Amino acid sequence: MSKVNKVVLAYSGGLDTSVIVKWLQENYDCEVVTFTADIGQGEEVEPARAKAEKLGVKQIFIEDLREEFARDFVFPMFRANTIYEGEYLLGTSIARPLIAKRLVEIANETGADAISHGATGKGNDQVRFELGAYALKPGIKVIAPWREWDLTSREKLLTYCDTHDIAVEKKKGKSPYSMDANLLHISYEGGILEDPWEEAEEDMWRWSVSPEAAPDQATYLELTYQNGDIVAIDGEALAPHEVIERLNKVGGVNGVGRLDIVENRYVGMKSRGCYETPGGTIMLRAHRAIESITLDKELAHLKDSLMPKYAELIYNGYWWSPERLALQKLIDESQQHVNGVVRVKLYKGNVIVAGRKSEDSLFDDRIATFEDDGGVYNQRDAEGFIKLNALRMRIAADKGRSMK
Amino acid sequence: MSKVNKVVLAYSGGLDTSVIVKWLQENYDCEVVTFTADIGQGEEVEPARAKAEKLGVKQIFIEDLREEFARDFVFPMFRANTIYEGEYLLGTSIARPLIAKRLVEIANETGADAISHGATGKGNDQVRFELGAYALKPGIKVIAPWREWDLTSREKLLTYCDTHDIAVEKKKGKSPYSMDANLLHISYEGGILEDPWEEAEEDMWRWSVSPEAAPDQATYLELTYQNGDIVAIDGEALAPHEVIERLNKVGGVNGVGRLDIVENRYVGMKSRGCYETPGGTIMLRAHRAIESITLDKELAHLKDSLMPKYAELIYNGYWWSPERLALQKLIDESQQHVNGVVRVKLYKGNVIVAGRKSEDSLFDDRIATFEDDGGVYNQRDAEGFIKLNALRMRIAADKGRSMK
Amino acid sequence: MSKVNKVVLAYSGGLDTSVIVKWLQENYDCEVVTFTADIGQGEEVEPARAKAEKLGVKQIFIEDLREEFARDFVFPMFRANTIYEGEYLLGTSIARPLIAKRLVEIANETGADAISHGATGKGNDQVRFELGAYALKPGIKVIAPWREWDLTSREKLLTYCDTHDIAVEKKKGKSPYSMDANLLHISYEGGILEDPWEEAEEDMWRWSVSPEAAPDQATYLELTYQNGDIVAIDGEALAPHEVIERLNKVGGVNGVGRLDIVENRYVGMKSRGCYETPGGTIMLRAHRAIESITLDKELAHLKDSLMPKYAELIYNGYWWSPERLALQKLIDESQQHVNGVVRVKLYKGNVIVAGRKSEDSLFDDRIATFEDDGGVYNQRDAEGFIKLNALRMRIAADKGRSMK
Amino acid sequence: MSKVNKVVLAYSGGLDTSVIVKWLQENYDCEVVTFTADIGQGEEVEPARAKAEKLGVKQIFIEDLREEFARDFVFPMFRANTIYEGEYLLGTSIARPLIAKRLVEIANETGADAISHGATGKGNDQVRFELGAYALKPGIKVIAPWREWDLTSREKLLTYCDTHDIAVEKKKGKSPYSMDANLLHISYEGGILEDPWEEAEEDMWRWSVSPEAAPDQATYLELTYQNGDIVAIDGEALAPHEVIERLNKVGGVNGVGRLDIVENRYVGMKSRGCYETPGGTIMLRAHRAIESITLDKELAHLKDSLMPKYAELIYNGYWWSPERLALQKLIDESQQHVNGVVRVKLYKGNVIVAGRKSEDSLFDDRIATFEDDGGVYNQRDAEGFIKLNALRMRIAADKGRSMK
């Protein structure tokens, strides 16, 4: 092990990262700085202070990053209608680059030469933390205890706590799942989910009721968009993180946003995950709706063709990379006219678009109408359009090529 | 107008195409051959015979194409998880190339030198019919009456019927919408839908109940896949068109498959459409689920990156084209291990994946587990993986480049 | 023909567009405004004034657009290493949007309600002119005489000149080819080129000597780049159009830049074209060279993957489109560190990169070296990198899948 | 180190791999099987037998793989017009998967449980060998001595030879470059090339004369294509490897095929390489030429859009992967009509296409002609084609959007 003087740890206050504090102090003989952020996970972050102090930490950073997270990460991502592998809204992935950035900034502030995190060596999160850290501070040293230590089971961790005088909270109803939450979603892995044939148990879900348990009356919302971002709900102006919080709440009540998938991790294995993303599920559908009347066809198709790449970059941890930044320029440029209002209906798990309108609408009812359009559109133009588009195939067929 | 001897018309038996029969006879002084196909639109096709006879048609083709449609068009398309503009399942688009193919084949059989159809000059269907026809028979003449005649309103059509002795059925409850149906879906356009802010009326929908009206008990289905296609439902082997019919029925009962969008037509305008695709909605979700455990990650991502292009080709009418055929080779190649069973739960509009299993599963619980894996996966490998993936960014950051 | 009051014509001063002036006056009974631009075609534009006057034109626009053309069109295009169909440097395509823009601006200035051009109905240029005009002034009327009139052969044109008192210059050595030139290239079509098996005749080429006739001594150049654009040659600062002029000259002398291809026109046919692009040929190769040391790998690959699309947009006439503008944002963003110097050697048709250097170089000889690197790069990292990249394939192979 | 019984080594007979034989025997206490292949590197492989015997190797495999290499690797790759980063013809990359495949097959035959190679931990070749091996035999153990041992300099290697009685040949004129050769190319790295500003020395190049030293008379060749592959030169039928050998020879004589670039390695660093690929350079240009008259436009553009991905896969070592196999299906499908003859002119480094012809040509001079075409193509069709393609932009501009 190379010499480390001071390390900034992404500290949740939970068992695992508390063990890491001690383990770092002991194994690297270095000072540990803890960093605990409120990114909307729905748990108090302030209690982490006392826990860190008890572990001998002197520099403790506790921050509310919800606004930055929503404004600079979640919202830009939704401008691209981003989905990974056709299903996943990237709730975990999008939170990591912000943590990586703050770890590095705190390292710079405190003169630390290393960062550390509690992600395992099998997952995507280690990659996301570390790629971000290396991109922002190339000389940083990264310590990933889960890849180094021999505390490879829950029992060994508890024994370590015992021998190192780390308080273990006895939570009643400890979840059998590995969970992670932030403003955008909560995720579940492990336990019975490791068999993809097993249905998730109803009592696993925490942010939403089941569609069955949702109200029998639908809820309607009007979402106001400006440059591709929601700026108001039902006419009330809201900051980005307030938008997400509000939508999470109303979505969760209506049984919206559950997802149960098997996904491909960057490190090469398939993994089962369950997610609740009530607000994000509404946002994705509504954003497509507002784009449907305001975005140019070819620009929309260009965005669609690039979306899988953009999603992959975020999933794999390349938020802080030149290629993501360049794609973002294109995406943001596309949103300049994405303004207007979308009306959505939430009902027992369904998000239904009930209307969209915009001063910037490109929907032209004079042209689209099935009625007489008074000559705005000359139907005879279609003949030439088709004939020339067919020309290459006619020539080929004429020379005997089969198109079947 | 150039001289035409015999023309094959895609004939529905309805008012518009009946007028076209007469109009062709009158204006082109040619023999009209009618072709009426059952592609699952849910209406009897046999009555078209008497109507055609009454219009003086001598060669009348009435065919049941449901099996071919499902097997050779719908199923191959679903292997690619095809969606146009993030939402549309291409129900209308995928039926046109089959009609085009049969029109051309009947023209060859009957010695006709032209084909005709009842699609307007503003829509996509004219393009799909004609591109297909030209690709399969380059010398064919296409007559598109809606682009030529002056019967530009319903009144003029009715007057034409009057003066030409064409029987007009008085349907009660004539829909104010322009509708089109086949095995895969039914579509609605026009009427109040021409204002994208207006919500579709409940009584417009024909194939599905509303989520509100669906049963309070969920329905579970087990779908068996072979090479990417569903071959059995709940253990019962079914032909492709039977699969779709069965899923339409159970989906419709459960409020599944409604869609209300504004889409970009190939001819350059935005257009509002409502669709019911109960079976297709289930198939899309279930196909992604079976692929999630059986398809290689990079092959899945390659497919995802090509899907928008493939969808665009089908939407725009290029089914019979060299580029669609080449993409299909890639897509079909990808499906050789896409075998297994998906369990889905249908409940009030929701299609929820409840389980997936396969002899060909690539999900490896020994590796994916959060528990001790006995050394199957070496977590230290992740360090090298991350370090080399970060190298280019570290070098750049080291030279002072900002990744923010 | 709908009523036109005033039309702005892209006027070269040559026979064809002189006939068009008369034909427009006669057939549309409208005033004709001529617009003649120097975009580096290498012929005087001022003589067009007298010719236009003689044809009765009152508003005559003659402009030197070389600087704007180079700066705002050619240079941005070269930032993307743009090539159409693997070979063509888009010399004709890139000039059209500028002409379209000026036609529209002059129409706005002079109160004209139409524009006109001398491009035929079979080519790409009509599309490029007209798409640009419609995008910039949607209500404009476009008159394309070649698609309307019956002057379909050279003889008929000459007869028209005769009967309308249009002076026909007797050029000696009239080329049998259809030619077009601007700052970036000169093109040849028609004549014996219509047989793709025939080699172009040596005396067709005008801007370059043959490799055989080029000097026996190589010429070296140093090209200085700033943000992806050449700003100096051999240390001398030059404006964009001066860069191209200089490179054309030195390239032409050294036999550089001839191209003989069959390309696919947007309107659906294949067409043989020969091109001389001496400067552009040097610029493409040198730009790749400067990017090779300054551009991030993944950003470079992203650019490469988008280039065919970008080239297609320009070839097809979509310079003035939302999708081209969005792509340009991405491309321009990528060039912020593309600074430095490239040394090229020109010799008898060859453009050979002889060196590249940059303050912004990402080439790191400490890491790249085959010698001992003192631990900068840990070779053992490669093992983990490979192991995890192989994981998905190992799992698949382990389950019996063949990768062959 | 885990226990290894028998290892198959990719053995060149040179110093490095001879040291590896000894080192493996000593450090892994295992039996070493050597595998030496003639893949057209231009050196005798038979002498490797005596050297291996002297090192105590009992199972020695020496094989001529030139035909398989050309037929199953090089030719399929050229069907896609494959170039990495706009310049590199992938000469090294394409040879590795064949070596990997034979290493695995020999391991299966001889009951070996490991393979080994002499590639360093900084390069791409280790990745290509190992990804291939893992994909074809997931349980194989790979030993990469350069990543493990401490023989990190030439001096240490020589000392090792001394102490282990390994004969070191004193080559006169030992090249200062790291070189690699096969049928497709020879590569040079290291030495003064580690400074990208330094021009390569003339005496480095081995397969081609300089353009300056090439004959003053051009050489013409006629290449006959079948399904995208060259099957005859100047009318003489040749096997794939004979085609490449012949083209290398005539290309090299004419100064064709030198390349000097900085490329991005998969492992994250930039690296300078010089390459001679005389035959490949001719093949790329000629293949584009035969495709230019026989391949459908949209299929050609689809191929072009996928080529960078395909090239990246090969460069990065994913020849044996599901995604490369799927892409190959598409590519091979595209070649069914790529038949005909291309005439090329070689002159002092230039490869000039002088003609192309084909029974399957889609070039239609009746349509392409600038002369009167007798109505084959209706120029008025172009108006509708343009109008509808412009529609979306006209609507947008009409609503006040700027396309500039």
mmCIF file of N, CA, C and O in Angstrom, chain A residues 401, chain C residues 196 262 270, chain D residues 288-296 339-342 356-363:
data_model
loop_
_atom_site.group_PDB
_atom_site.id
_atom_site.type_symbol
_atom_site.label_atom_id
_atom_site.label_comp_id
_atom_site.label_asym_id
_atom_site.label_seq_id
_atom_site.Cartn_x
_atom_site.Cartn_y
_atom_site.Cartn_z
ATOM 1 N N ARG A 401 -32.784 -7.243 -59.496
ATOM 2 C CA ARG A 401 -32.532 -7.517 -58.080
ATOM 3 C C ARG A 401 -33.843 -7.724 -57.335
ATOM 4 O O ARG A 401 -34.801 -7.003 -57.537
ATOM 5 N N PRO C 196 -18.543 4.852 -66.803
ATOM 6 C CA PRO C 196 -17.630 4.753 -65.655
ATOM 7 C C PRO C 196 -16.376 3.920 -65.931
ATOM 8 O O PRO C 196 -15.467 3.893 -65.107
ATOM 9 N N VAL C 262 -17.880 7.450 -58.757
ATOM 10 C CA VAL C 262 -19.314 7.350 -59.019
ATOM 11 C C VAL C 262 -19.998 7.538 -57.673
ATOM 12 O O VAL C 262 -19.679 6.841 -56.708
ATOM 13 N N LYS C 270 -27.178 7.092 -59.642
ATOM 14 C CA LYS C 270 -25.730 7.128 -59.524
ATOM 15 C C LYS C 270 -25.176 8.045 -60.604
ATOM 16 O O LYS C 270 -25.736 8.123 -61.702
ATOM 17 N N ARG D 288 -14.163 0.246 -52.749
ATOM 18 C CA ARG D 288 -15.100 1.378 -52.796
ATOM 19 C C ARG D 288 -15.550 1.628 -54.237
ATOM 20 O O ARG D 288 -16.703 1.974 -54.491
ATOM 21 N N ALA D 289 -14.638 1.473 -55.174
ATOM 22 C CA ALA D 289 -14.975 1.740 -56.575
ATOM 23 C C ALA D 289 -15.980 0.721 -57.111
ATOM 24 O O ALA D 289 -16.928 1.086 -57.809
ATOM 25 N N ILE D 290 -15.790 -0.550 -56.782
ATOM 26 C CA ILE D 290 -16.739 -1.538 -57.296
ATOM 27 C C ILE D 290 -18.096 -1.374 -56.588
ATOM 28 O O ILE D 290 -19.152 -1.506 -57.219
ATOM 29 N N GLU D 291 -18.054 -1.036 -55.307
ATOM 30 C CA GLU D 291 -19.314 -0.758 -54.619
ATOM 31 C C GLU D 291 -20.011 0.469 -55.203
ATOM 32 O O GLU D 291 -21.240 0.537 -55.204
ATOM 33 N N SER D 292 -19.228 1.418 -55.661
ATOM 34 C CA SER D 292 -19.841 2.667 -56.126
ATOM 35 C C SER D 292 -20.811 2.447 -57.283
ATOM 36 O O SER D 292 -21.740 3.221 -57.464
ATOM 37 N N ILE D 293 -20.595 1.393 -58.056
ATOM 38 C CA ILE D 293 -21.542 1.134 -59.151
ATOM 39 C C ILE D 293 -22.504 -0.020 -58.868
ATOM 40 O O ILE D 293 -23.488 -0.186 -59.580
ATOM 41 N N THR D 294 -22.249 -0.800 -57.832
ATOM 42 C CA THR D 294 -23.088 -1.994 -57.634
ATOM 43 C C THR D 294 -23.909 -1.986 -56.349
ATOM 44 O O THR D 294 -24.843 -2.774 -56.211
ATOM 45 N N LEU D 295 -23.552 -1.122 -55.418
ATOM 46 C CA LEU D 295 -24.228 -1.164 -54.123
ATOM 47 C C LEU D 295 -25.307 -0.080 -54.058
ATOM 48 O O LEU D 295 -25.088 1.051 -54.479
ATOM 49 N N ASP D 296 -26.439 -0.448 -53.519
ATOM 50 C CA ASP D 296 -27.533 0.496 -53.299
ATOM 51 C C ASP D 296 -27.088 1.649 -52.402
ATOM 52 O O ASP D 296 -26.331 1.445 -51.447
ATOM 53 N N ASN D 339 -20.082 -7.308 -57.644
ATOM 54 C CA ASN D 339 -19.344 -8.064 -58.659
ATOM 55 C C ASN D 339 -18.920 -7.113 -59.766
ATOM 56 O O ASN D 339 -19.611 -6.151 -60.047
ATOM 57 N N GLY D 340 -17.793 -7.433 -60.421
ATOM 58 C CA GLY D 340 -17.376 -6.608 -61.546
ATOM 59 C C GLY D 340 -15.873 -6.429 -61.572
ATOM 60 O O GLY D 340 -15.133 -7.191 -60.937
ATOM 61 N N VAL D 341 -15.457 -5.438 -62.312
ATOM 62 C CA VAL D 341 -14.030 -5.219 -62.520
ATOM 63 C C VAL D 341 -13.672 -3.764 -62.242
ATOM 64 O O VAL D 341 -14.399 -2.860 -62.666
ATOM 65 N N VAL D 342 -12.575 -3.573 -61.527
ATOM 66 C CA VAL D 342 -12.056 -2.231 -61.282
ATOM 67 C C VAL D 342 -10.668 -2.131 -61.900
ATOM 68 O O VAL D 342 -9.860 -3.041 -61.766
ATOM 69 N N ARG D 356 -14.422 1.350 -63.763
ATOM 70 C CA ARG D 356 -15.146 0.257 -63.078
ATOM 71 C C ARG D 356 -16.303 -0.128 -63.968
ATOM 72 O O ARG D 356 -16.935 0.726 -64.600
ATOM 73 N N LYS D 357 -16.581 -1.435 -64.012
ATOM 74 C CA LYS D 357 -17.679 -1.942 -64.827
ATOM 75 C C LYS D 357 -18.228 -3.194 -64.168
ATOM 76 O O LYS D 357 -17.531 -3.869 -63.402
ATOM 77 N N SER D 358 -19.495 -3.485 -64.445
ATOM 78 C CA SER D 358 -20.117 -4.626 -63.796
ATOM 79 C C SER D 358 -21.399 -5.009 -64.495
ATOM 80 O O SER D 358 -22.161 -4.155 -64.944
ATOM 81 N N GLU D 359 -21.636 -6.325 -64.569
ATOM 82 C CA GLU D 359 -22.936 -6.808 -65.015
ATOM 83 C C GLU D 359 -24.025 -6.368 -64.041
ATOM 84 O O GLU D 359 -25.190 -6.280 -64.400
ATOM 85 N N ASP D 360 -23.628 -6.132 -62.817
ATOM 86 C CA ASP D 360 -24.583 -5.769 -61.759
ATOM 87 C C ASP D 360 -24.599 -4.273 -61.491
ATOM 88 O O ASP D 360 -25.060 -3.844 -60.439
ATOM 89 N N SER D 361 -24.105 -3.517 -62.439
ATOM 90 C CA SER D 361 -24.038 -2.072 -62.230
ATOM 91 C C SER D 361 -25.427 -1.462 -62.061
ATOM 92 O O SER D 361 -26.367 -1.801 -62.772
ATOM 93 N N LEU D 362 -25.541 -0.550 -61.113
ATOM 94 C CA LEU D 362 -26.767 0.231 -60.929
ATOM 95 C C LEU D 362 -26.626 1.611 -61.561
ATOM 96 O O LEU D 362 -27.533 2.428 -61.469
ATOM 97 N N PHE D 363 -25.477 1.856 -62.145
ATOM 98 C CA PHE D 363 -25.283 3.107 -62.869
ATOM 99 C C PHE D 363 -26.087 3.024 -64.159
ATOM 100 O O PHE D 363 -25.891 2.117 -64.958
#
